[in-house]
Amino acid sequence: MKSVGAIMVILSCSVLGLSMADALRTRAEFLRSLARALTLMRNELCTSMLTVGDVLKMLAESQSDPAHCFFAECSSRFGNESLKNAWAGTALGGKAWGLEDDECRALAELGEIIGRYEAEKQRELIDRVIVYFEDRAKLAEEEKRRQYKLRAALGLGSGLMLAILMI
């Protein structure tokens, strides 16, 4: 009976370690995806002159991109709220996608820019946010590279230690 319990503890801790490691991968992917989506949004708003609602729908429908969930939520809120409120509300809930507080704030501030300035000024301001998220994606990728195996091994190691203590 003890051995079954020990195996369960090892498996549980291993799964926990792997989920912590996977959170690093998910965060890096989301940040890269967000920077690409913001680039596309900038191009569509400033060059094609599509409406903000059309651009949000287009980005929400790109199911292959992890950032589509952000744009889908923002687009659905935009039907009931102003763009500024819909964007800020969605951005401030960014922890669901692994964003840190300062990243949520930077994304929320972008909502005050979109659709309010002439194309060239809007392009310049959106570019700053894109560069910020590209830099954050690089940092997240580096953190993933450094800590992925460590987190997975810590889960397994702590499970083994607990199992030894149980027996």
PDB file of C-alpha atoms in Angstrom:
ATOM      1  CA  MET A   1       0.000   0.000   0.000  1.00  0.00           C
ATOM      2  CA  LYS A   2       2.873   2.324   0.823  1.00  0.00           C
ATOM      3  CA  SER A   3       4.438   1.709  -2.566  1.00  0.00           C
ATOM      4  CA  VAL A   4       1.195   2.699  -4.342  1.00  0.00           C
ATOM      5  CA  GLY A   5       1.087   5.888  -2.282  1.00  0.00           C
ATOM      6  CA  ALA A   6       4.737   6.579  -3.063  1.00  0.00           C
ATOM      7  CA  ILE A   7       4.113   6.137  -6.792  1.00  0.00           C
ATOM      8  CA  MET A   8       1.131   8.474  -6.606  1.00  0.00           C
ATOM      9  CA  VAL A   9       3.224  11.128  -4.810  1.00  0.00           C
ATOM     10  CA  ILE A  10       6.025  10.825  -7.380  1.00  0.00           C
ATOM     11  CA  LEU A  11       3.570  11.087 -10.270  1.00  0.00           C
ATOM     12  CA  SER A  12       1.733  14.038  -8.721  1.00  0.00           C
ATOM     13  CA  CYS A  13       4.896  16.006  -8.066  1.00  0.00           C
ATOM     14  CA  SER A  14       6.229  15.190 -11.528  1.00  0.00           C
ATOM     15  CA  VAL A  15       3.041  16.437 -13.158  1.00  0.00           C
ATOM     16  CA  LEU A  16       3.224  19.615 -11.061  1.00  0.00           C
ATOM     17  CA  GLY A  17       6.833  20.190 -12.129  1.00  0.00           C
ATOM     18  CA  LEU A  18       5.969  19.612 -15.779  1.00  0.00           C
ATOM     19  CA  SER A  19       3.020  21.999 -15.582  1.00  0.00           C
ATOM     20  CA  MET A  20       5.277  24.695 -14.096  1.00  0.00           C
ATOM     21  CA  ALA A  21       7.751  24.102 -16.920  1.00  0.00           C
ATOM     22  CA  ASP A  22       4.962  24.201 -19.503  1.00  0.00           C
ATOM     23  CA  ALA A  23       3.817  27.580 -18.146  1.00  0.00           C
ATOM     24  CA  LEU A  24       7.180  28.997 -19.253  1.00  0.00           C
ATOM     25  CA  ARG A  25       6.686  27.660 -22.775  1.00  0.00           C
ATOM     26  CA  THR A  26       3.108  28.935 -22.975  1.00  0.00           C
ATOM     27  CA  ARG A  27       4.136  32.409 -21.812  1.00  0.00           C
ATOM     28  CA  ALA A  28       6.943  32.695 -24.380  1.00  0.00           C
ATOM     29  CA  GLU A  29       4.625  31.521 -27.175  1.00  0.00           C
ATOM     30  CA  PHE A  30       1.886  33.951 -26.160  1.00  0.00           C
ATOM     31  CA  LEU A  31       4.272  36.926 -26.070  1.00  0.00           C
ATOM     32  CA  ARG A  32       5.665  36.085 -29.534  1.00  0.00           C
ATOM     33  CA  SER A  33       2.145  35.603 -30.839  1.00  0.00           C
ATOM     34  CA  LEU A  34       0.982  38.887 -29.324  1.00  0.00           C
ATOM     35  CA  ALA A  35       3.838  40.817 -30.957  1.00  0.00           C
ATOM     36  CA  ARG A  36       2.969  39.264 -34.354  1.00  0.00           C
ATOM     37  CA  ALA A  37      -0.735  40.015 -33.910  1.00  0.00           C
ATOM     38  CA  LEU A  38      -0.037  43.612 -32.903  1.00  0.00           C
ATOM     39  CA  THR A  39       2.120  44.006 -36.011  1.00  0.00           C
ATOM     40  CA  LEU A  40      -0.733  42.725 -38.153  1.00  0.00           C
ATOM     41  CA  MET A  41      -3.170  45.003 -36.334  1.00  0.00           C
ATOM     42  CA  ARG A  42      -0.915  47.998 -36.921  1.00  0.00           C
ATOM     43  CA  ASN A  43      -0.638  47.199 -40.615  1.00  0.00           C
ATOM     44  CA  GLU A  44      -4.369  46.757 -41.043  1.00  0.00           C
ATOM     45  CA  LEU A  45      -5.280  49.909 -39.104  1.00  0.00           C
ATOM     46  CA  CYS A  46      -2.646  52.168 -40.625  1.00  0.00           C
ATOM     47  CA  THR A  47      -2.393  50.845 -44.177  1.00  0.00           C
ATOM     48  CA  SER A  48      -5.625  49.106 -45.092  1.00  0.00           C
ATOM     49  CA  MET A  49      -7.657  51.524 -42.983  1.00  0.00           C
ATOM     50  CA  LEU A  50      -9.986  48.792 -41.727  1.00  0.00           C
ATOM     51  CA  THR A  51     -12.195  49.634 -38.763  1.00  0.00           C
ATOM     52  CA  VAL A  52     -11.013  48.577 -35.329  1.00  0.00           C
ATOM     53  CA  GLY A  53     -13.954  46.180 -34.994  1.00  0.00           C
ATOM     54  CA  ASP A  54     -13.054  44.444 -38.269  1.00  0.00           C
ATOM     55  CA  VAL A  55      -9.414  44.113 -37.246  1.00  0.00           C
ATOM     56  CA  LEU A  56     -10.360  42.646 -33.860  1.00  0.00           C
ATOM     57  CA  LYS A  57     -12.653  40.105 -35.538  1.00  0.00           C
ATOM     58  CA  MET A  58      -9.955  39.180 -38.047  1.00  0.00           C
ATOM     59  CA  LEU A  59      -7.382  38.615 -35.291  1.00  0.00           C
ATOM     60  CA  ALA A  60      -9.903  36.733 -33.152  1.00  0.00           C
ATOM     61  CA  GLU A  61     -10.581  34.320 -36.004  1.00  0.00           C
ATOM     62  CA  SER A  62      -6.912  33.377 -36.502  1.00  0.00           C
ATOM     63  CA  GLN A  63      -7.200  30.197 -34.441  1.00  0.00           C
ATOM     64  CA  SER A  64      -3.601  29.144 -35.150  1.00  0.00           C
ATOM     65  CA  ASP A  65      -2.201  32.054 -33.153  1.00  0.00           C
ATOM     66  CA  PRO A  66      -2.187  31.808 -29.321  1.00  0.00           C
ATOM     67  CA  ALA A  67      -3.016  35.526 -29.050  1.00  0.00           C
ATOM     68  CA  HIS A  68      -6.355  34.973 -30.810  1.00  0.00           C
ATOM     69  CA  CYS A  69      -7.973  34.350 -27.408  1.00  0.00           C
ATOM     70  CA  PHE A  70      -7.048  37.875 -26.304  1.00  0.00           C
ATOM     71  CA  PHE A  71      -8.539  39.397 -29.449  1.00  0.00           C
ATOM     72  CA  ALA A  72     -11.610  37.147 -29.292  1.00  0.00           C
ATOM     73  CA  GLU A  73     -12.383  38.301 -25.762  1.00  0.00           C
ATOM     74  CA  CYS A  74     -11.711  41.926 -26.644  1.00  0.00           C
ATOM     75  CA  SER A  75     -13.901  41.692 -29.738  1.00  0.00           C
ATOM     76  CA  SER A  76     -16.790  40.185 -27.789  1.00  0.00           C
ATOM     77  CA  ARG A  77     -16.524  42.884 -25.115  1.00  0.00           C
ATOM     78  CA  PHE A  78     -16.295  45.591 -27.784  1.00  0.00           C
ATOM     79  CA  GLY A  79     -19.895  44.878 -28.719  1.00  0.00           C
ATOM     80  CA  ASN A  80     -21.054  45.999 -25.253  1.00  0.00           C
ATOM     81  CA  GLU A  81     -18.375  48.487 -24.185  1.00  0.00           C
ATOM     82  CA  SER A  82     -16.281  51.251 -25.682  1.00  0.00           C
ATOM     83  CA  LEU A  83     -13.060  50.125 -27.337  1.00  0.00           C
ATOM     84  CA  LYS A  84     -10.992  51.706 -24.564  1.00  0.00           C
ATOM     85  CA  ASN A  85     -12.886  49.851 -21.824  1.00  0.00           C
ATOM     86  CA  ALA A  86     -13.091  46.566 -23.734  1.00  0.00           C
ATOM     87  CA  TRP A  87      -9.379  46.614 -24.530  1.00  0.00           C
ATOM     88  CA  ALA A  88      -8.303  47.671 -21.027  1.00  0.00           C
ATOM     89  CA  GLY A  89     -10.566  45.136 -19.341  1.00  0.00           C
ATOM     90  CA  THR A  90      -9.231  42.342 -21.502  1.00  0.00           C
ATOM     91  CA  ALA A  91      -5.614  43.453 -21.115  1.00  0.00           C
ATOM     92  CA  LEU A  92      -5.816  43.764 -17.345  1.00  0.00           C
ATOM     93  CA  GLY A  93      -7.002  40.146 -17.234  1.00  0.00           C
ATOM     94  CA  GLY A  94      -3.788  39.146 -19.006  1.00  0.00           C
ATOM     95  CA  LYS A  95      -2.583  36.979 -16.147  1.00  0.00           C
ATOM     96  CA  ALA A  96      -4.779  34.268 -17.652  1.00  0.00           C
ATOM     97  CA  TRP A  97      -2.318  34.179 -20.569  1.00  0.00           C
ATOM     98  CA  GLY A  98       0.778  34.384 -18.390  1.00  0.00           C
ATOM     99  CA  LEU A  99       1.352  38.131 -18.646  1.00  0.00           C
ATOM    100  CA  GLU A 100       3.007  39.980 -15.786  1.00  0.00           C
ATOM    101  CA  ASP A 101       1.517  43.140 -14.254  1.00  0.00           C
ATOM    102  CA  ASP A 102       3.695  45.564 -16.228  1.00  0.00           C
ATOM    103  CA  GLU A 103       2.894  43.727 -19.467  1.00  0.00           C
ATOM    104  CA  CYS A 104      -0.833  43.919 -18.690  1.00  0.00           C
ATOM    105  CA  ARG A 105      -0.511  47.663 -18.100  1.00  0.00           C
ATOM    106  CA  ALA A 106       1.463  48.204 -21.322  1.00  0.00           C
ATOM    107  CA  LEU A 107      -1.167  46.303 -23.271  1.00  0.00           C
ATOM    108  CA  ALA A 108      -3.998  48.186 -21.535  1.00  0.00           C
ATOM    109  CA  GLU A 109      -2.411  51.540 -22.404  1.00  0.00           C
ATOM    110  CA  LEU A 110      -2.434  50.546 -26.053  1.00  0.00           C
ATOM    111  CA  GLY A 111      -6.229  50.658 -25.936  1.00  0.00           C
ATOM    112  CA  GLU A 112      -6.047  54.407 -25.469  1.00  0.00           C
ATOM    113  CA  ILE A 113      -4.060  54.768 -28.697  1.00  0.00           C
ATOM    114  CA  ILE A 114      -6.013  52.562 -31.087  1.00  0.00           C
ATOM    115  CA  GLY A 115      -8.315  54.488 -33.372  1.00  0.00           C
ATOM    116  CA  ARG A 116      -7.639  57.863 -31.741  1.00  0.00           C
ATOM    117  CA  TYR A 117      -4.727  59.245 -33.755  1.00  0.00           C
ATOM    118  CA  GLU A 118      -3.866  59.783 -37.387  1.00  0.00           C
ATOM    119  CA  ALA A 119      -2.305  56.764 -39.075  1.00  0.00           C
ATOM    120  CA  GLU A 120       1.356  57.791 -38.796  1.00  0.00           C
ATOM    121  CA  LYS A 121       1.176  58.729 -35.113  1.00  0.00           C
ATOM    122  CA  GLN A 122      -0.782  55.569 -34.355  1.00  0.00           C
ATOM    123  CA  ARG A 123       1.816  53.484 -36.215  1.00  0.00           C
ATOM    124  CA  GLU A 124       4.637  55.029 -34.184  1.00  0.00           C
ATOM    125  CA  LEU A 125       2.907  54.417 -30.859  1.00  0.00           C
ATOM    126  CA  ILE A 126       1.900  50.847 -31.706  1.00  0.00           C
ATOM    127  CA  ASP A 127       5.469  50.148 -32.874  1.00  0.00           C
ATOM    128  CA  ARG A 128       6.760  51.023 -29.406  1.00  0.00           C
ATOM    129  CA  VAL A 129       4.411  48.500 -27.839  1.00  0.00           C
ATOM    130  CA  ILE A 130       5.392  45.859 -30.408  1.00  0.00           C
ATOM    131  CA  VAL A 131       9.095  46.357 -29.631  1.00  0.00           C
ATOM    132  CA  TYR A 132       8.314  46.082 -25.914  1.00  0.00           C
ATOM    133  CA  PHE A 133       6.507  42.756 -26.372  1.00  0.00           C
ATOM    134  CA  GLU A 134       9.203  41.429 -28.722  1.00  0.00           C
ATOM    135  CA  ASP A 135      11.793  42.187 -26.031  1.00  0.00           C
ATOM    136  CA  ARG A 136       9.623  40.547 -23.375  1.00  0.00           C
ATOM    137  CA  ALA A 137       9.222  37.481 -25.626  1.00  0.00           C
ATOM    138  CA  LYS A 138      13.006  37.183 -25.937  1.00  0.00           C
ATOM    139  CA  LEU A 139      13.375  37.376 -22.162  1.00  0.00           C
ATOM    140  CA  ALA A 140      10.646  34.769 -21.689  1.00  0.00           C
ATOM    141  CA  GLU A 141      12.325  32.486 -24.220  1.00  0.00           C
ATOM    142  CA  GLU A 142      15.636  32.835 -22.370  1.00  0.00           C
ATOM    143  CA  GLU A 143      13.954  32.106 -19.043  1.00  0.00           C
ATOM    144  CA  LYS A 144      12.293  29.050 -20.567  1.00  0.00           C
ATOM    145  CA  ARG A 145      15.626  27.845 -21.902  1.00  0.00           C
ATOM    146  CA  ARG A 146      17.257  28.235 -18.486  1.00  0.00           C
ATOM    147  CA  GLN A 147      14.495  26.941 -16.225  1.00  0.00           C
ATOM    148  CA  TYR A 148      12.426  24.401 -18.190  1.00  0.00           C
ATOM    149  CA  LYS A 149      14.476  21.336 -17.268  1.00  0.00           C
ATOM    150  CA  LEU A 150      15.063  22.651 -13.755  1.00  0.00           C
ATOM    151  CA  ARG A 151      11.337  22.929 -12.999  1.00  0.00           C
ATOM    152  CA  ALA A 152      10.599  19.513 -14.438  1.00  0.00           C
ATOM    153  CA  ALA A 153      13.458  17.948 -12.458  1.00  0.00           C
ATOM    154  CA  LEU A 154      12.398  19.710  -9.248  1.00  0.00           C
ATOM    155  CA  GLY A 155       8.951  18.171  -9.541  1.00  0.00           C
ATOM    156  CA  LEU A 156      10.342  14.690  -9.981  1.00  0.00           C
ATOM    157  CA  GLY A 157      13.001  15.199  -7.307  1.00  0.00           C
ATOM    158  CA  SER A 158      10.575  16.497  -4.715  1.00  0.00           C
ATOM    159  CA  GLY A 159       8.245  13.587  -5.457  1.00  0.00           C
ATOM    160  CA  LEU A 160      11.075  11.102  -4.930  1.00  0.00           C
ATOM    161  CA  MET A 161      12.089  12.776  -1.685  1.00  0.00           C
ATOM    162  CA  LEU A 162       8.544  12.699  -0.355  1.00  0.00           C
ATOM    163  CA  ALA A 163       8.172   9.074  -1.382  1.00  0.00           C
ATOM    164  CA  ILE A 164      11.366   8.153   0.468  1.00  0.00           C
ATOM    165  CA  LEU A 165      10.105   9.939   3.564  1.00  0.00           C
ATOM    166  CA  MET A 166       6.805   8.052   3.332  1.00  0.00           C
ATOM    167  CA  ILE A 167       8.498   4.674   3.193  1.00  0.00           C
TER     168      ILE A 167
END
